mmCIF file of C-alpha atoms in Angstrom:
data_model
loop_
_atom_site.group_PDB
_atom_site.id
_atom_site.type_symbol
_atom_site.label_atom_id
_atom_site.label_comp_id
_atom_site.label_asym_id
_atom_site.label_seq_id
_atom_site.Cartn_x
_atom_site.Cartn_y
_atom_site.Cartn_z
ATOM 1 C CA ARG A 1 6.443 -12.421 19.113
ATOM 2 C CA LEU A 2 7.599 -14.128 15.934
ATOM 3 C CA ASP A 3 11.264 -14.963 15.460
ATOM 4 C CA THR A 4 13.117 -16.497 12.520
ATOM 5 C CA VAL A 5 14.923 -19.645 13.619
ATOM 6 C CA GLU A 6 18.408 -19.779 12.124
ATOM 7 C CA THR A 7 18.013 -23.143 10.418
ATOM 8 C CA TRP A 8 18.329 -24.192 6.773
ATOM 9 C CA ASP A 9 14.620 -23.522 6.163
ATOM 10 C CA LYS A 10 14.514 -20.201 8.098
ATOM 11 C CA ARG A 11 11.506 -21.449 10.056
ATOM 12 C CA ILE A 12 9.409 -18.845 11.910
ATOM 13 C CA SER A 13 8.366 -19.622 15.485
ATOM 14 C CA PHE A 14 6.109 -17.968 18.085
ATOM 15 C CA ARG A 15 7.530 -17.045 21.487
ATOM 16 C CA SER A 16 5.406 -15.746 24.344
ATOM 17 C CA ASP A 17 6.325 -12.174 25.304
ATOM 18 C CA LEU A 18 3.893 -10.019 27.288
ATOM 19 C CA ASN A 19 5.598 -6.849 26.056
ATOM 20 C CA GLU A 20 4.866 -7.555 22.377
ATOM 21 C CA ARG A 21 1.848 -6.557 20.263
ATOM 22 C CA LEU A 22 0.964 -9.908 18.657
ATOM 23 C CA TYR A 23 -1.977 -11.917 20.056
ATOM 24 C CA LEU A 24 -2.045 -15.479 18.716
ATOM 25 C CA TYR A 25 -5.329 -17.393 19.040
ATOM 26 C CA ARG A 26 -4.834 -20.286 16.599
ATOM 27 C CA ASP A 27 -1.622 -21.814 15.276
ATOM 28 C CA PRO A 28 -1.280 -22.038 11.485
ATOM 29 C CA GLN A 29 -2.723 -25.300 10.136
ATOM 30 C CA ARG A 30 -0.950 -27.263 7.425
ATOM 31 C CA GLY A 31 -2.687 -26.780 4.060
ATOM 32 C CA HIS A 32 -4.944 -23.953 5.261
ATOM 33 C CA ARG A 33 -5.136 -20.641 3.423
ATOM 34 C CA TYR A 34 -5.128 -17.400 5.407
ATOM 35 C CA ALA A 35 -6.202 -13.835 4.618
ATOM 36 C CA ILE A 36 -4.722 -10.809 6.387
ATOM 37 C CA GLY A 37 -6.230 -7.331 6.588
ATOM 38 C CA VAL A 38 -3.857 -4.431 7.360
ATOM 39 C CA ASP A 39 -5.057 -1.039 8.607
ATOM 40 C CA VAL A 40 -2.086 1.336 8.866
ATOM 41 C CA ALA A 41 -2.261 4.204 11.377
ATOM 42 C CA GLU A 42 -1.991 7.753 10.053
ATOM 43 C CA GLY A 43 1.299 8.361 11.848
ATOM 44 C CA ILE A 44 0.001 10.239 14.907
ATOM 45 C CA LEU A 45 2.340 9.427 17.785
ATOM 46 C CA GLU A 46 1.120 8.678 21.292
ATOM 47 C CA SER A 47 2.817 11.866 22.506
ATOM 48 C CA GLN A 48 0.744 13.902 20.042
ATOM 49 C CA SER A 49 -2.617 12.435 20.964
ATOM 50 C CA GLY A 50 -4.021 11.048 24.184
ATOM 51 C CA ASP A 51 -5.769 8.247 22.302
ATOM 52 C CA PRO A 52 -4.121 7.736 18.895
ATOM 53 C CA ASP A 53 -5.177 5.290 16.203
ATOM 54 C CA ALA A 54 -3.382 1.960 16.057
ATOM 55 C CA SER A 55 -1.936 -0.058 13.203
ATOM 56 C CA VAL A 56 -3.750 -3.395 13.097
ATOM 57 C CA ILE A 57 -3.027 -6.705 11.355
ATOM 58 C CA CYS A 58 -5.921 -9.189 11.438
ATOM 59 C CA VAL A 59 -5.520 -12.846 10.367
ATOM 60 C CA LEU A 60 -8.508 -15.001 9.281
ATOM 61 C CA ASP A 61 -8.408 -18.704 8.432
ATOM 62 C CA VAL A 62 -9.990 -19.028 4.967
ATOM 63 C CA ASP A 63 -10.323 -22.822 5.222
ATOM 64 C CA GLY A 64 -11.233 -22.788 8.914
ATOM 65 C CA GLY A 65 -14.606 -21.076 8.684
ATOM 66 C CA GLY A 66 -13.177 -17.569 8.770
ATOM 67 C CA GLU A 67 -11.846 -18.092 12.296
ATOM 68 C CA GLN A 68 -9.713 -15.257 13.655
ATOM 69 C CA ALA A 69 -6.222 -16.697 14.117
ATOM 70 C CA ALA A 70 -4.171 -13.699 15.255
ATOM 71 C CA VAL A 71 -4.177 -9.927 15.767
ATOM 72 C CA TYR A 72 -1.257 -7.503 15.851
ATOM 73 C CA CYS A 73 -2.136 -4.101 17.295
ATOM 74 C CA GLY A 74 -0.190 -1.057 18.454
ATOM 75 C CA GLN A 75 0.933 2.508 17.789
ATOM 76 C CA VAL A 76 3.419 1.433 15.134
ATOM 77 C CA SER A 77 4.652 3.664 12.311
ATOM 78 C CA GLU A 78 4.496 2.406 8.739
ATOM 79 C CA GLU A 79 8.234 1.743 8.425
ATOM 80 C CA ASN A 80 8.184 -0.400 11.576
ATOM 81 C CA LEU A 81 5.107 -2.367 10.489
ATOM 82 C CA VAL A 82 6.726 -4.008 7.445
ATOM 83 C CA GLU A 83 8.870 -6.571 9.285
ATOM 84 C CA PRO A 84 6.150 -7.918 11.631
ATOM 85 C CA LEU A 85 3.694 -8.043 8.706
ATOM 86 C CA GLU A 86 6.108 -10.108 6.632
ATOM 87 C CA LEU A 87 6.762 -12.501 9.530
ATOM 88 C CA ILE A 88 3.046 -12.915 10.287
ATOM 89 C CA GLY A 89 2.220 -13.437 6.612
ATOM 90 C CA ARG A 90 4.889 -16.106 6.147
ATOM 91 C CA PHE A 91 4.051 -17.755 9.491
ATOM 92 C CA TYR A 92 0.473 -18.240 8.310
ATOM 93 C CA ASN A 93 1.397 -20.182 5.157
ATOM 94 C CA GLU A 94 2.226 -17.088 3.081
ATOM 95 C CA ALA A 95 -1.171 -15.530 3.739
ATOM 96 C CA PHE A 96 -2.951 -13.295 1.239
ATOM 97 C CA LEU A 97 -2.385 -9.640 2.266
ATOM 98 C CA VAL A 98 -4.950 -6.851 1.822
ATOM 99 C CA ILE A 99 -3.219 -3.595 2.785
ATOM 100 C CA GLU A 100 -5.078 -0.289 2.970
ATOM 101 C CA THR A 101 -2.870 2.133 1.013
ATOM 102 C CA ASN A 102 -4.638 5.464 1.362
ATOM 103 C CA SER A 103 -1.753 7.371 2.934
ATOM 104 C CA THR A 104 0.999 5.885 5.114
ATOM 105 C CA GLY A 105 -0.070 2.428 3.945
ATOM 106 C CA LYS A 106 1.532 3.147 0.548
ATOM 107 C CA HIS A 107 4.968 2.646 2.087
ATOM 108 C CA VAL A 108 3.912 -0.709 3.539
ATOM 109 C CA GLY A 109 2.557 -1.825 0.165
ATOM 110 C CA ILE A 110 5.711 -0.802 -1.720
ATOM 111 C CA GLU A 111 8.027 -2.497 0.763
ATOM 112 C CA MET A 112 5.969 -5.697 0.896
ATOM 113 C CA ALA A 113 6.064 -5.866 -2.915
ATOM 114 C CA LYS A 114 9.854 -6.068 -2.670
ATOM 115 C CA ARG A 115 9.992 -8.935 -0.167
ATOM 116 C CA TYR A 116 6.736 -10.953 -0.394
ATOM 117 C CA PRO A 117 5.256 -13.231 -3.107
ATOM 118 C CA GLN A 118 3.604 -10.958 -5.675
ATOM 119 C CA GLU A 119 0.564 -13.191 -6.148
ATOM 120 C CA LYS A 120 -0.170 -13.061 -2.406
ATOM 121 C CA ILE A 121 -0.689 -9.279 -2.281
ATOM 122 C CA TYR A 122 -4.123 -7.835 -3.082
ATOM 123 C CA ARG A 123 -4.368 -5.531 -6.093
ATOM 124 C CA ARG A 124 -7.365 -3.401 -6.865
ATOM 125 C CA LEU A 125 -8.925 -3.548 -10.306
ATOM 126 C CA ASP A 126 -9.918 0.079 -10.855
ATOM 127 C CA TRP A 127 -9.446 1.646 -14.284
ATOM 128 C CA GLU A 128 -6.273 3.612 -14.932
ATOM 129 C CA GLN A 129 -6.859 7.224 -15.840
ATOM 130 C CA GLY A 130 -6.117 7.741 -19.528
ATOM 131 C CA TYR A 131 -5.799 4.019 -20.264
ATOM 132 C CA ALA A 132 -8.354 1.404 -21.295
ATOM 133 C CA ARG A 133 -7.106 -1.150 -18.754
ATOM 134 C CA ARG A 134 -7.275 -2.137 -15.118
ATOM 135 C CA SER A 135 -4.561 -0.735 -12.857
ATOM 136 C CA ARG A 136 -3.824 -3.766 -10.594
ATOM 137 C CA THR A 137 -2.266 -1.300 -8.139
ATOM 138 C CA ILE A 138 -1.219 -2.810 -4.801
ATOM 139 C CA GLY A 139 -3.587 -2.302 -1.878
ATOM 140 C CA TRP A 140 -7.150 -1.383 -1.014
ATOM 141 C CA ARG A 141 -7.990 2.315 -1.422
ATOM 142 C CA THR A 142 -10.784 3.506 0.863
ATOM 143 C CA HIS A 143 -13.120 6.197 -0.504
ATOM 144 C CA VAL A 144 -16.852 6.911 -0.231
ATOM 145 C CA GLY A 145 -17.880 4.068 -2.519
ATOM 146 C CA SER A 146 -15.352 1.422 -1.459
ATOM 147 C CA ARG A 147 -15.924 2.185 2.238
ATOM 148 C CA ASN A 148 -19.562 1.178 1.898
ATOM 149 C CA ILE A 149 -18.544 -1.984 0.035
ATOM 150 C CA LEU A 150 -16.075 -2.903 2.779
ATOM 151 C CA ILE A 151 -18.593 -2.318 5.567
ATOM 152 C CA GLY A 152 -21.238 -4.250 3.633
ATOM 153 C CA LYS A 153 -18.941 -7.261 3.172
ATOM 154 C CA LEU A 154 -18.072 -7.250 6.868
ATOM 155 C CA ALA A 155 -21.720 -6.910 7.930
ATOM 156 C CA ASP A 156 -22.690 -9.832 5.671
ATOM 157 C CA ALA A 157 -19.874 -11.980 7.080
ATOM 158 C CA ILE A 158 -20.987 -11.275 10.661
ATOM 159 C CA ASN A 159 -24.707 -11.762 9.953
ATOM 160 C CA ASP A 160 -24.050 -14.989 8.026
ATOM 161 C CA ARG A 161 -21.702 -16.260 10.779
ATOM 162 C CA ALA A 162 -19.025 -16.616 8.119
ATOM 163 C CA ILE A 163 -16.318 -15.459 10.556
ATOM 164 C CA ALA A 164 -15.581 -16.321 14.191
ATOM 165 C CA LEU A 165 -13.880 -13.722 16.382
ATOM 166 C CA HIS A 166 -11.673 -14.338 19.435
ATOM 167 C CA ASP A 167 -10.038 -10.946 20.056
ATOM 168 C CA ALA A 168 -11.884 -8.904 22.696
ATOM 169 C CA ARG A 169 -10.756 -5.563 21.217
ATOM 170 C CA THR A 170 -12.033 -6.526 17.768
ATOM 171 C CA ILE A 171 -15.399 -7.548 19.194
ATOM 172 C CA GLU A 172 -15.697 -4.356 21.237
ATOM 173 C CA GLU A 173 -14.874 -2.096 18.274
ATOM 174 C CA CYS A 174 -17.483 -3.918 16.164
ATOM 175 C CA LYS A 175 -20.046 -3.242 18.896
ATOM 176 C CA GLN A 176 -19.042 0.435 18.921
ATOM 177 C CA PHE A 177 -19.298 0.785 15.119
ATOM 178 C CA VAL A 178 -22.766 2.301 14.837
ATOM 179 C CA GLY A 179 -25.201 4.027 12.520
ATOM 180 C CA LYS A 180 -24.991 7.818 12.476
ATOM 181 C CA ALA A 181 -27.887 10.265 12.526
ATOM 182 C CA GLY A 182 -26.788 11.791 9.211
ATOM 183 C CA GLY A 183 -26.503 8.386 7.564
ATOM 184 C CA GLY A 184 -23.726 5.847 7.219
ATOM 185 C CA TYR A 185 -21.740 3.999 9.859
ATOM 186 C CA ALA A 186 -18.704 5.006 11.908
ATOM 187 C CA ALA A 187 -17.097 4.520 15.299
ATOM 188 C CA ALA A 188 -19.116 5.875 18.205
ATOM 189 C CA ASP A 189 -17.829 9.042 19.871
ATOM 190 C CA GLY A 190 -14.627 8.244 21.748
ATOM 191 C CA ALA A 191 -14.237 4.847 20.061
ATOM 192 C CA HIS A 192 -11.873 3.592 17.342
ATOM 193 C CA ASP A 193 -12.440 1.646 14.131
ATOM 194 C CA ASP A 194 -8.929 0.327 13.357
ATOM 195 C CA GLN A 195 -9.875 -3.246 14.301
ATOM 196 C CA VAL A 196 -13.105 -2.998 12.305
ATOM 197 C CA PHE A 197 -11.371 -1.985 9.095
ATOM 198 C CA ALA A 198 -8.522 -4.495 9.467
ATOM 199 C CA LEU A 199 -11.163 -7.203 9.933
ATOM 200 C CA GLY A 200 -13.121 -5.927 6.927
ATOM 201 C CA LEU A 201 -9.980 -5.982 4.777
ATOM 202 C CA ALA A 202 -9.335 -9.593 5.831
ATOM 203 C CA VAL A 203 -12.909 -10.454 4.753
ATOM 204 C CA VAL A 204 -12.138 -8.841 1.372
ATOM 205 C CA GLY A 205 -9.093 -11.124 1.251
ATOM 206 C CA ILE A 206 -11.281 -14.193 1.745
ATOM 207 C CA ASP A 207 -13.475 -13.084 -1.187
ATOM 208 C CA ALA A 208 -10.489 -12.291 -3.426
ATOM 209 C CA TYR A 209 -8.489 -15.451 -2.685
ATOM 210 C CA PRO A 210 -10.059 -17.722 -5.367
ATOM 211 C CA ARG A 211 -8.661 -15.474 -8.124
ATOM 212 C CA LEU A 212 -5.048 -16.226 -7.184
ATOM 213 C CA ASP A 213 -4.498 -18.965 -9.789
ATOM 214 C CA GLU A 214 -5.448 -16.549 -12.553
ATOM 215 C CA MET A 215 -3.311 -13.766 -11.060
ATOM 216 C CA ALA A 216 -0.304 -16.087 -10.683
ATOM 217 C CA LYS A 217 -0.344 -16.893 -14.402
ATOM 218 C CA LEU A 218 -0.562 -13.206 -15.269
ATOM 219 C CA MET A 219 2.273 -12.203 -12.933
ATOM 220 C CA ALA A 220 4.551 -14.932 -14.299
ATOM 221 C CA SER A 221 4.479 -13.349 -17.758
ATOM 222 C CA SER A 222 7.485 -11.313 -18.864
ATOM 223 C CA GLN A 223 5.200 -8.462 -19.933
ATOM 224 C CA TYR A 224 3.771 -8.113 -16.417
ATOM 225 C CA GLN A 225 7.219 -8.221 -14.803
ATOM 226 C CA ARG A 226 8.449 -5.474 -17.139
ATOM 227 C CA LYS A 227 5.462 -3.247 -16.262
ATOM 228 C CA LEU A 228 5.932 -3.989 -12.562
ATOM 229 C CA ASN A 229 9.561 -2.887 -12.681
ATOM 230 C CA GLU A 230 8.537 0.321 -14.434
ATOM 231 C CA ARG A 231 5.900 1.004 -11.744
ATOM 232 C CA MET A 232 8.374 0.370 -8.932
ATOM 233 C CA LYS A 233 10.853 2.857 -10.433
ATOM 234 C CA THR A 234 8.074 5.444 -10.799
ATOM 235 C CA ALA A 235 6.922 4.888 -7.192
ATOM 236 C CA GLU A 236 10.457 5.213 -5.873
ATOM 237 C CA SER A 237 11.030 8.462 -7.788
ATOM 238 C CA GLN A 238 7.755 9.952 -6.529
ATOM 239 C CA THR A 239 7.839 8.833 -2.880
ATOM 240 C CA GLY A 240 11.521 8.280 -2.140
ATOM 241 C CA TYR A 241 10.835 4.684 -1.096
#
């Protein structure tokens, strides 16, 4: 598990605990950039399903050949995923976060926006309805078109050996992610795809990382901060978060 050491710099350290959900394969390297993909479970508790989906956080080393550095996996609700995500992100040099925000992930995105560097959170660039501008809304939204893009990026990364995996569960889920008779790809019957999508989101993070300098300049402007505050108030009024 990750703990904050009560020192002047609030350093985060890793402590071995077999009862925790974090699997660390590579320590953070000084000067390396990291990308994190976050697949948030739909909120089905273990008591409600014999084999529920898991929330997964996947860490890839951008400057280390896409090597898988860590995986957090478990039946964790969205409100309980925020703290470990923040600790993991900061532990890995304030990694770039790509959070899927289709449903329960919206809460994670909103909360991370309050406590994490704005320029280190992925924002999609879809067009806002009724406005001639990009939305820059926090998080990756999975739909028919973007799902194919995500799977394509992950397939290319695997085929090009652009990533190196260490987590046995991630590897097994990738093996069980197969073509379907009716077209498209999905988890085989009885299998899960949480690891696959968290990994794919981390690959998206690697691709998006070079744009951070441009985004940082934009987010530092007073106009952007004013719009961000307006969006946060709207989100809070609509969701209660």
